């Protein structure tokens, strides 16, 4: 039986997607060629990338609103740099909610003045700062919607007149938002979308072309828009598998459907964390992530016993990030509710036998 996979990323993908992706590696479209040995300019692959790009806009409700979807490389980490390269003329505002925001800030500082509007570093990023002010004279405001490492998630986004840029790497396609409030969204594929190797960028075209610097082609959004995401060879396997996951999500009923499942899953786990005296949830309750739930044992002496139990229960990927320790259960779109139940069962068994 397949393991209950709580890995933070790369992470669980739907079984049907893995099956179709592996078949395509051997024989794509019944053409007796592999997906990864045909030209990216051939019609079968151009159809794939076009389909993937339009599924992204459809699922996010951004069709015919001036947005372009791009499949780039270099991970979300390259977007820390690329967003600033393309959008930062003089000054930008950033909200610091953890490791990934801090890395984005570090890169953007190479290009201009940075205003850190608020930070939750004072409490090891266990909450989302609120009531901060975004200066009106900045080129954009950047935030991280879900903090994969700490297990916090922004539940609302500031009203602002400056362009809104968001790293949605770990919660894209997981909940309904008014995506048209965002001017640029980026996300590494390897959580809710596909395998590592491609990064999704959704950008409102009108915000581009306003910086004075010359942008190298490989870092220039406009170049990729003009070439329909094919300025150079795209990561064909990652794009194809992402397309399959997007089709899977659409067939299920889209974000509206999956959001309900995600809420059920996280409610099941957080209820147990709150009920069971052996476990502590360490982030502000109102900021708890529906994707990554972090928790610790109340008594560290139970560590070995708990670790043995969840391994024996066929569970994978529960250790917290190396920078925070404890446990982290990542409940991305493809994780079934019964996997969360399996974890809750182990937590209850620990309580009975400790
Ligand atoms: N942002 C967030 C919110 C992430 O969770 C991650 C990776 N876990 C990154 C950025 C960096 O992504 P990548 O490894 O694709 O560069």
XYZ file of C-alpha atoms and ligand atoms in Angstrom:
370
model
C 0.000 0.000 0.000
C 1.234 3.474 -0.852
C 2.495 5.455 2.155
C 0.486 8.289 3.654
C 2.674 11.051 2.301
C 2.851 14.222 4.411
C 6.041 15.446 2.726
C 6.368 19.236 2.471
C 7.650 19.296 -1.081
C 8.277 17.654 -3.404
C 5.154 15.991 -2.183
C 2.184 13.791 -2.916
C 0.634 13.892 -6.388
C -2.612 12.208 -7.437
C -2.190 8.507 -8.277
C -3.927 8.951 -11.644
C -1.482 11.715 -12.540
C 1.550 9.610 -11.681
C 0.177 6.751 -13.771
C -0.512 8.895 -16.852
C 2.822 10.717 -16.501
C 4.766 7.470 -16.294
C 2.913 6.059 -19.316
C 3.767 9.188 -21.308
C 7.452 8.700 -20.532
C 7.289 5.378 -22.354
C 4.750 6.140 -25.086
C 3.222 9.577 -25.447
C -0.092 9.942 -27.325
C 0.274 6.387 -28.697
C 2.897 7.740 -31.064
C 5.582 5.223 -30.030
C 7.812 7.992 -28.722
C 8.436 9.220 -25.220
C 7.178 12.604 -24.063
C 10.757 13.419 -23.078
C 12.314 12.537 -26.420
C 10.176 14.631 -28.762
C 10.754 18.220 -29.787
C 9.242 20.852 -27.505
C 8.255 22.634 -30.744
C 6.285 19.653 -32.027
C 2.508 20.028 -32.086
C 1.833 17.423 -29.375
C 3.992 19.307 -26.867
C 2.866 22.786 -27.933
C -0.685 21.556 -27.275
C 0.391 20.445 -23.782
C 1.911 23.754 -22.744
C -0.977 25.736 -24.232
C -3.471 23.557 -22.404
C -1.527 23.870 -19.143
C -1.362 27.659 -19.429
C -5.048 27.995 -20.155
C -6.034 25.576 -17.346
C -4.086 27.747 -14.908
C -6.005 30.877 -15.895
C -9.318 29.014 -15.960
C -8.878 27.484 -12.492
C -7.801 30.831 -11.028
C -10.685 32.685 -12.714
C -8.274 34.917 -14.587
C -9.262 34.339 -18.210
C -9.589 37.444 -20.388
C -8.372 39.731 -17.631
C -4.970 40.653 -19.034
C -3.021 37.869 -17.299
C -0.448 35.503 -18.787
C 0.577 32.159 -17.325
C 4.192 31.121 -17.798
C 6.082 27.942 -16.980
C 9.617 28.979 -16.099
C 12.639 27.337 -14.474
C 14.886 28.102 -11.536
C 12.307 27.404 -8.830
C 10.413 29.905 -6.756
C 13.849 31.036 -5.551
C 14.606 32.459 -8.991
C 11.367 34.447 -8.725
C 12.732 36.221 -5.630
C 15.237 37.731 -8.037
C 13.138 37.932 -11.184
C 10.234 39.821 -9.612
C 12.594 42.525 -8.397
C 14.547 42.595 -11.647
C 11.342 43.239 -13.616
C 9.369 45.417 -11.224
C 11.631 47.242 -8.793
C 12.629 50.679 -9.995
C 13.379 52.497 -6.763
C 11.540 51.101 -3.779
C 9.454 48.055 -2.846
C 7.588 46.933 0.271
C 7.816 43.411 1.699
C 6.019 41.578 4.477
C 8.409 39.258 6.307
C 6.648 36.082 7.443
C 9.497 33.592 7.401
C 12.476 32.029 5.686
C 11.116 32.369 2.150
C 10.037 35.989 2.583
C 13.458 36.762 4.067
C 15.138 35.216 1.051
C 12.921 37.245 -1.280
C 13.869 40.409 0.629
C 17.566 39.581 0.402
C 17.425 39.275 -3.390
C 15.267 42.365 -3.900
C 17.723 44.479 -1.914
C 20.141 44.051 -4.824
C 17.847 46.228 -6.934
C 16.650 49.096 -4.774
C 15.350 50.348 -1.463
C 13.393 47.842 0.596
C 10.724 48.678 3.151
C 9.953 45.776 5.468
C 6.407 46.777 6.441
C 6.215 44.215 9.255
C 7.900 41.042 10.445
C 6.952 38.165 12.730
C 10.579 37.287 13.388
C 10.172 38.393 17.028
C 8.180 35.190 17.676
C 10.028 32.865 15.334
C 7.447 33.578 12.622
C 4.597 31.851 14.456
C 2.000 34.431 13.405
C 1.096 36.715 10.482
C 1.614 40.431 11.214
C -1.483 42.583 10.790
C -2.329 46.290 10.704
C 0.792 47.374 8.870
C 0.916 50.236 6.414
C 2.107 49.907 2.853
C 3.741 53.115 1.603
C 1.989 54.532 -1.447
C 5.220 55.382 -3.276
C 6.535 51.836 -3.703
C 6.734 49.942 -6.985
C 4.981 46.890 -5.490
C 4.150 45.021 -2.305
C 5.371 41.419 -1.880
C 4.028 38.785 0.485
C 4.128 35.013 0.984
C 0.623 33.551 1.194
C 1.597 30.350 2.993
C 4.689 29.823 5.106
C 5.604 26.216 4.423
C 8.163 25.939 7.205
C 6.293 27.593 10.092
C 2.744 26.549 9.188
C 1.152 29.988 8.962
C -1.072 31.275 6.179
C -2.372 34.700 5.262
C -6.164 34.607 5.542
C -6.618 38.063 4.066
C -4.544 40.327 1.880
C -4.082 44.074 2.224
C -6.110 46.509 0.167
C -3.539 48.567 -1.663
C -3.191 50.618 -4.801
C 0.314 49.387 -5.517
C 0.842 46.148 -7.490
C 0.436 43.047 -5.320
C 3.059 40.314 -5.785
C 2.638 37.012 -4.005
C 4.669 33.862 -3.501
C 1.949 31.179 -3.454
C 4.338 28.237 -3.754
C 2.733 26.161 -1.037
C -0.958 26.981 -1.286
C -1.748 27.794 -4.906
C -4.911 26.037 -6.170
C -5.845 25.079 -2.590
C -8.372 27.780 -1.691
C -10.611 30.315 -3.327
C -9.276 33.850 -3.443
C -10.022 36.791 -5.635
C -6.916 36.167 -7.718
C -7.589 39.284 -9.778
C -6.404 41.320 -6.782
C -2.905 40.051 -7.457
C -0.699 41.479 -10.179
C 1.903 38.742 -10.087
C 1.666 35.289 -8.519
C 4.465 32.752 -8.547
C 4.745 29.192 -7.297
C 7.208 26.350 -7.608
C 5.308 23.417 -9.107
C 6.381 20.842 -6.550
C 3.533 21.240 -4.076
C 0.033 21.444 -5.502
C 0.885 21.291 -9.172
C 3.494 18.801 -10.275
C 7.076 17.642 -10.007
C 9.991 19.957 -9.257
C 11.480 21.565 -12.342
C 9.060 24.261 -13.334
C 7.756 27.417 -11.697
C 4.411 28.907 -12.489
C 4.222 32.667 -12.968
C 0.889 34.403 -13.514
C 1.413 38.026 -14.380
C -0.801 40.918 -15.350
C 0.912 42.151 -18.463
C 0.285 45.872 -17.858
C 2.601 45.973 -14.840
C 5.621 45.111 -16.994
C 7.906 47.432 -18.918
C 8.178 50.072 -16.212
C 11.735 49.587 -14.953
C 14.628 51.521 -16.384
C 17.260 48.793 -16.292
C 17.995 46.417 -19.148
C 16.712 42.958 -18.272
C 18.626 39.900 -19.545
C 16.380 37.744 -21.747
C 16.268 34.715 -19.452
C 15.074 36.910 -16.584
C 12.635 38.993 -18.575
C 8.940 38.117 -18.206
C 8.074 39.962 -21.413
C 10.453 37.791 -23.425
C 8.707 34.648 -22.153
C 5.268 36.156 -22.779
C 6.212 37.064 -26.348
C 7.481 33.512 -26.941
C 4.436 31.845 -25.346
C 6.559 30.427 -22.509
C 8.959 28.839 -25.021
C 11.878 31.251 -25.262
C 14.092 28.271 -24.586
C 13.406 24.555 -24.054
C 10.815 24.294 -21.303
C 10.982 21.501 -18.685
C 8.699 19.244 -20.702
C 8.071 16.508 -18.129
C 7.296 18.971 -15.326
C 4.946 20.964 -17.573
C 3.146 17.840 -18.795
C 2.695 16.439 -15.294
C 1.472 19.830 -14.077
C -1.066 19.827 -16.901
C -2.298 16.410 -15.760
C -2.700 17.665 -12.171
C -4.570 20.743 -13.361
C -6.912 18.506 -15.405
C -7.395 16.277 -12.338
C -8.322 19.319 -10.263
C -10.695 20.654 -12.898
C -12.451 17.273 -13.188
C -12.899 17.126 -9.399
C -14.668 20.484 -9.404
C -11.774 22.939 -9.284
C -10.585 25.038 -6.376
C -14.101 25.397 -4.962
C -14.275 21.631 -4.433
C -10.733 21.049 -3.212
C -10.947 23.906 -0.719
C -13.743 22.065 1.105
C -11.696 18.873 1.257
C -8.668 20.822 2.466
C -10.749 22.415 5.217
C -12.006 18.996 6.350
C -8.481 17.631 6.471
C -6.989 20.509 8.421
C -9.956 20.664 10.825
C -9.512 16.963 11.588
C -5.846 17.378 12.429
C -6.028 20.710 14.299
C -8.927 19.420 16.399
C -6.764 16.517 17.469
C -3.753 18.741 18.179
C -5.980 20.919 20.387
C -7.773 18.020 22.073
C -4.860 15.670 22.716
C -2.852 16.746 25.788
C 0.305 15.159 24.352
C 0.513 17.636 21.460
C 0.946 21.378 21.103
C 0.230 23.535 18.092
C 2.682 26.413 18.162
C 1.309 28.989 15.748
C -1.416 31.604 16.302
C -4.724 29.796 15.782
C -6.195 32.396 13.432
C -3.125 32.112 11.186
C -2.930 28.326 11.008
C -2.143 26.970 7.555
C -4.551 24.554 5.885
C -1.608 23.132 3.980
C 1.173 22.681 6.549
C 0.243 21.979 10.165
C 3.158 22.256 12.602
C 3.086 20.761 16.089
C 5.312 19.465 18.860
C 5.125 16.804 21.543
C 4.350 18.162 25.007
C 6.843 15.686 26.451
C 10.019 15.190 24.411
C 10.568 11.832 26.073
C 7.812 10.458 23.847
C 9.696 11.344 20.672
C 11.121 7.908 19.983
C 7.842 6.128 20.701
C 5.818 8.511 18.511
C 8.352 8.317 15.686
C 8.273 4.519 15.726
C 4.479 4.519 15.764
C 3.943 6.781 12.786
C 6.589 5.011 10.748
C 4.868 1.694 11.511
C 1.556 3.247 10.429
C 2.989 3.716 6.912
C 3.307 7.489 7.301
C 6.036 9.457 5.503
C 7.450 12.958 5.778
C 6.254 14.131 9.187
C 9.453 15.649 10.530
C 9.453 19.432 10.900
C 11.799 21.544 8.800
C 15.372 21.325 10.052
C 15.256 24.998 11.137
C 12.278 24.583 13.519
C 12.155 20.888 14.526
C 8.992 19.242 15.835
C 6.512 17.868 13.328
C 4.900 19.176 10.184
C 2.021 17.481 8.406
C 1.701 18.828 4.877
C -1.798 18.248 3.554
C -1.609 19.294 -0.069
C -4.484 18.859 -2.517
C -3.682 15.248 -3.433
C -3.504 13.989 0.165
C -6.669 12.017 0.941
C -8.698 12.582 4.106
C -8.027 8.973 5.167
C -4.300 9.763 5.391
C -5.030 12.509 7.922
C -7.270 10.046 9.776
C -4.356 7.572 9.866
C -2.194 10.226 11.538
C -4.926 11.173 14.017
C -5.329 7.479 14.874
C -1.617 7.281 15.730
C -1.855 10.400 17.903
C -4.787 8.865 19.783
C -3.004 5.554 20.130
C -0.035 7.396 21.640
C -2.360 9.008 24.164
C -3.810 5.606 25.109
C -0.467 3.897 25.496
C 1.911 6.609 26.749
N 8.620 29.900 -1.361
C 7.953 29.018 -0.599
C 6.721 29.473 0.140
C 8.409 27.702 -0.492
O 7.752 26.817 0.273
C 9.580 27.316 -1.208
C 10.125 25.910 -1.182
N 9.691 25.060 -0.254
C 10.239 28.282 -1.965
C 9.725 29.548 -2.038
C 11.492 27.940 -2.738
O 11.126 27.165 -3.805
P 12.173 26.495 -4.815
O 12.827 25.375 -4.061
O 11.298 26.037 -5.936
O 13.151 27.528 -5.227
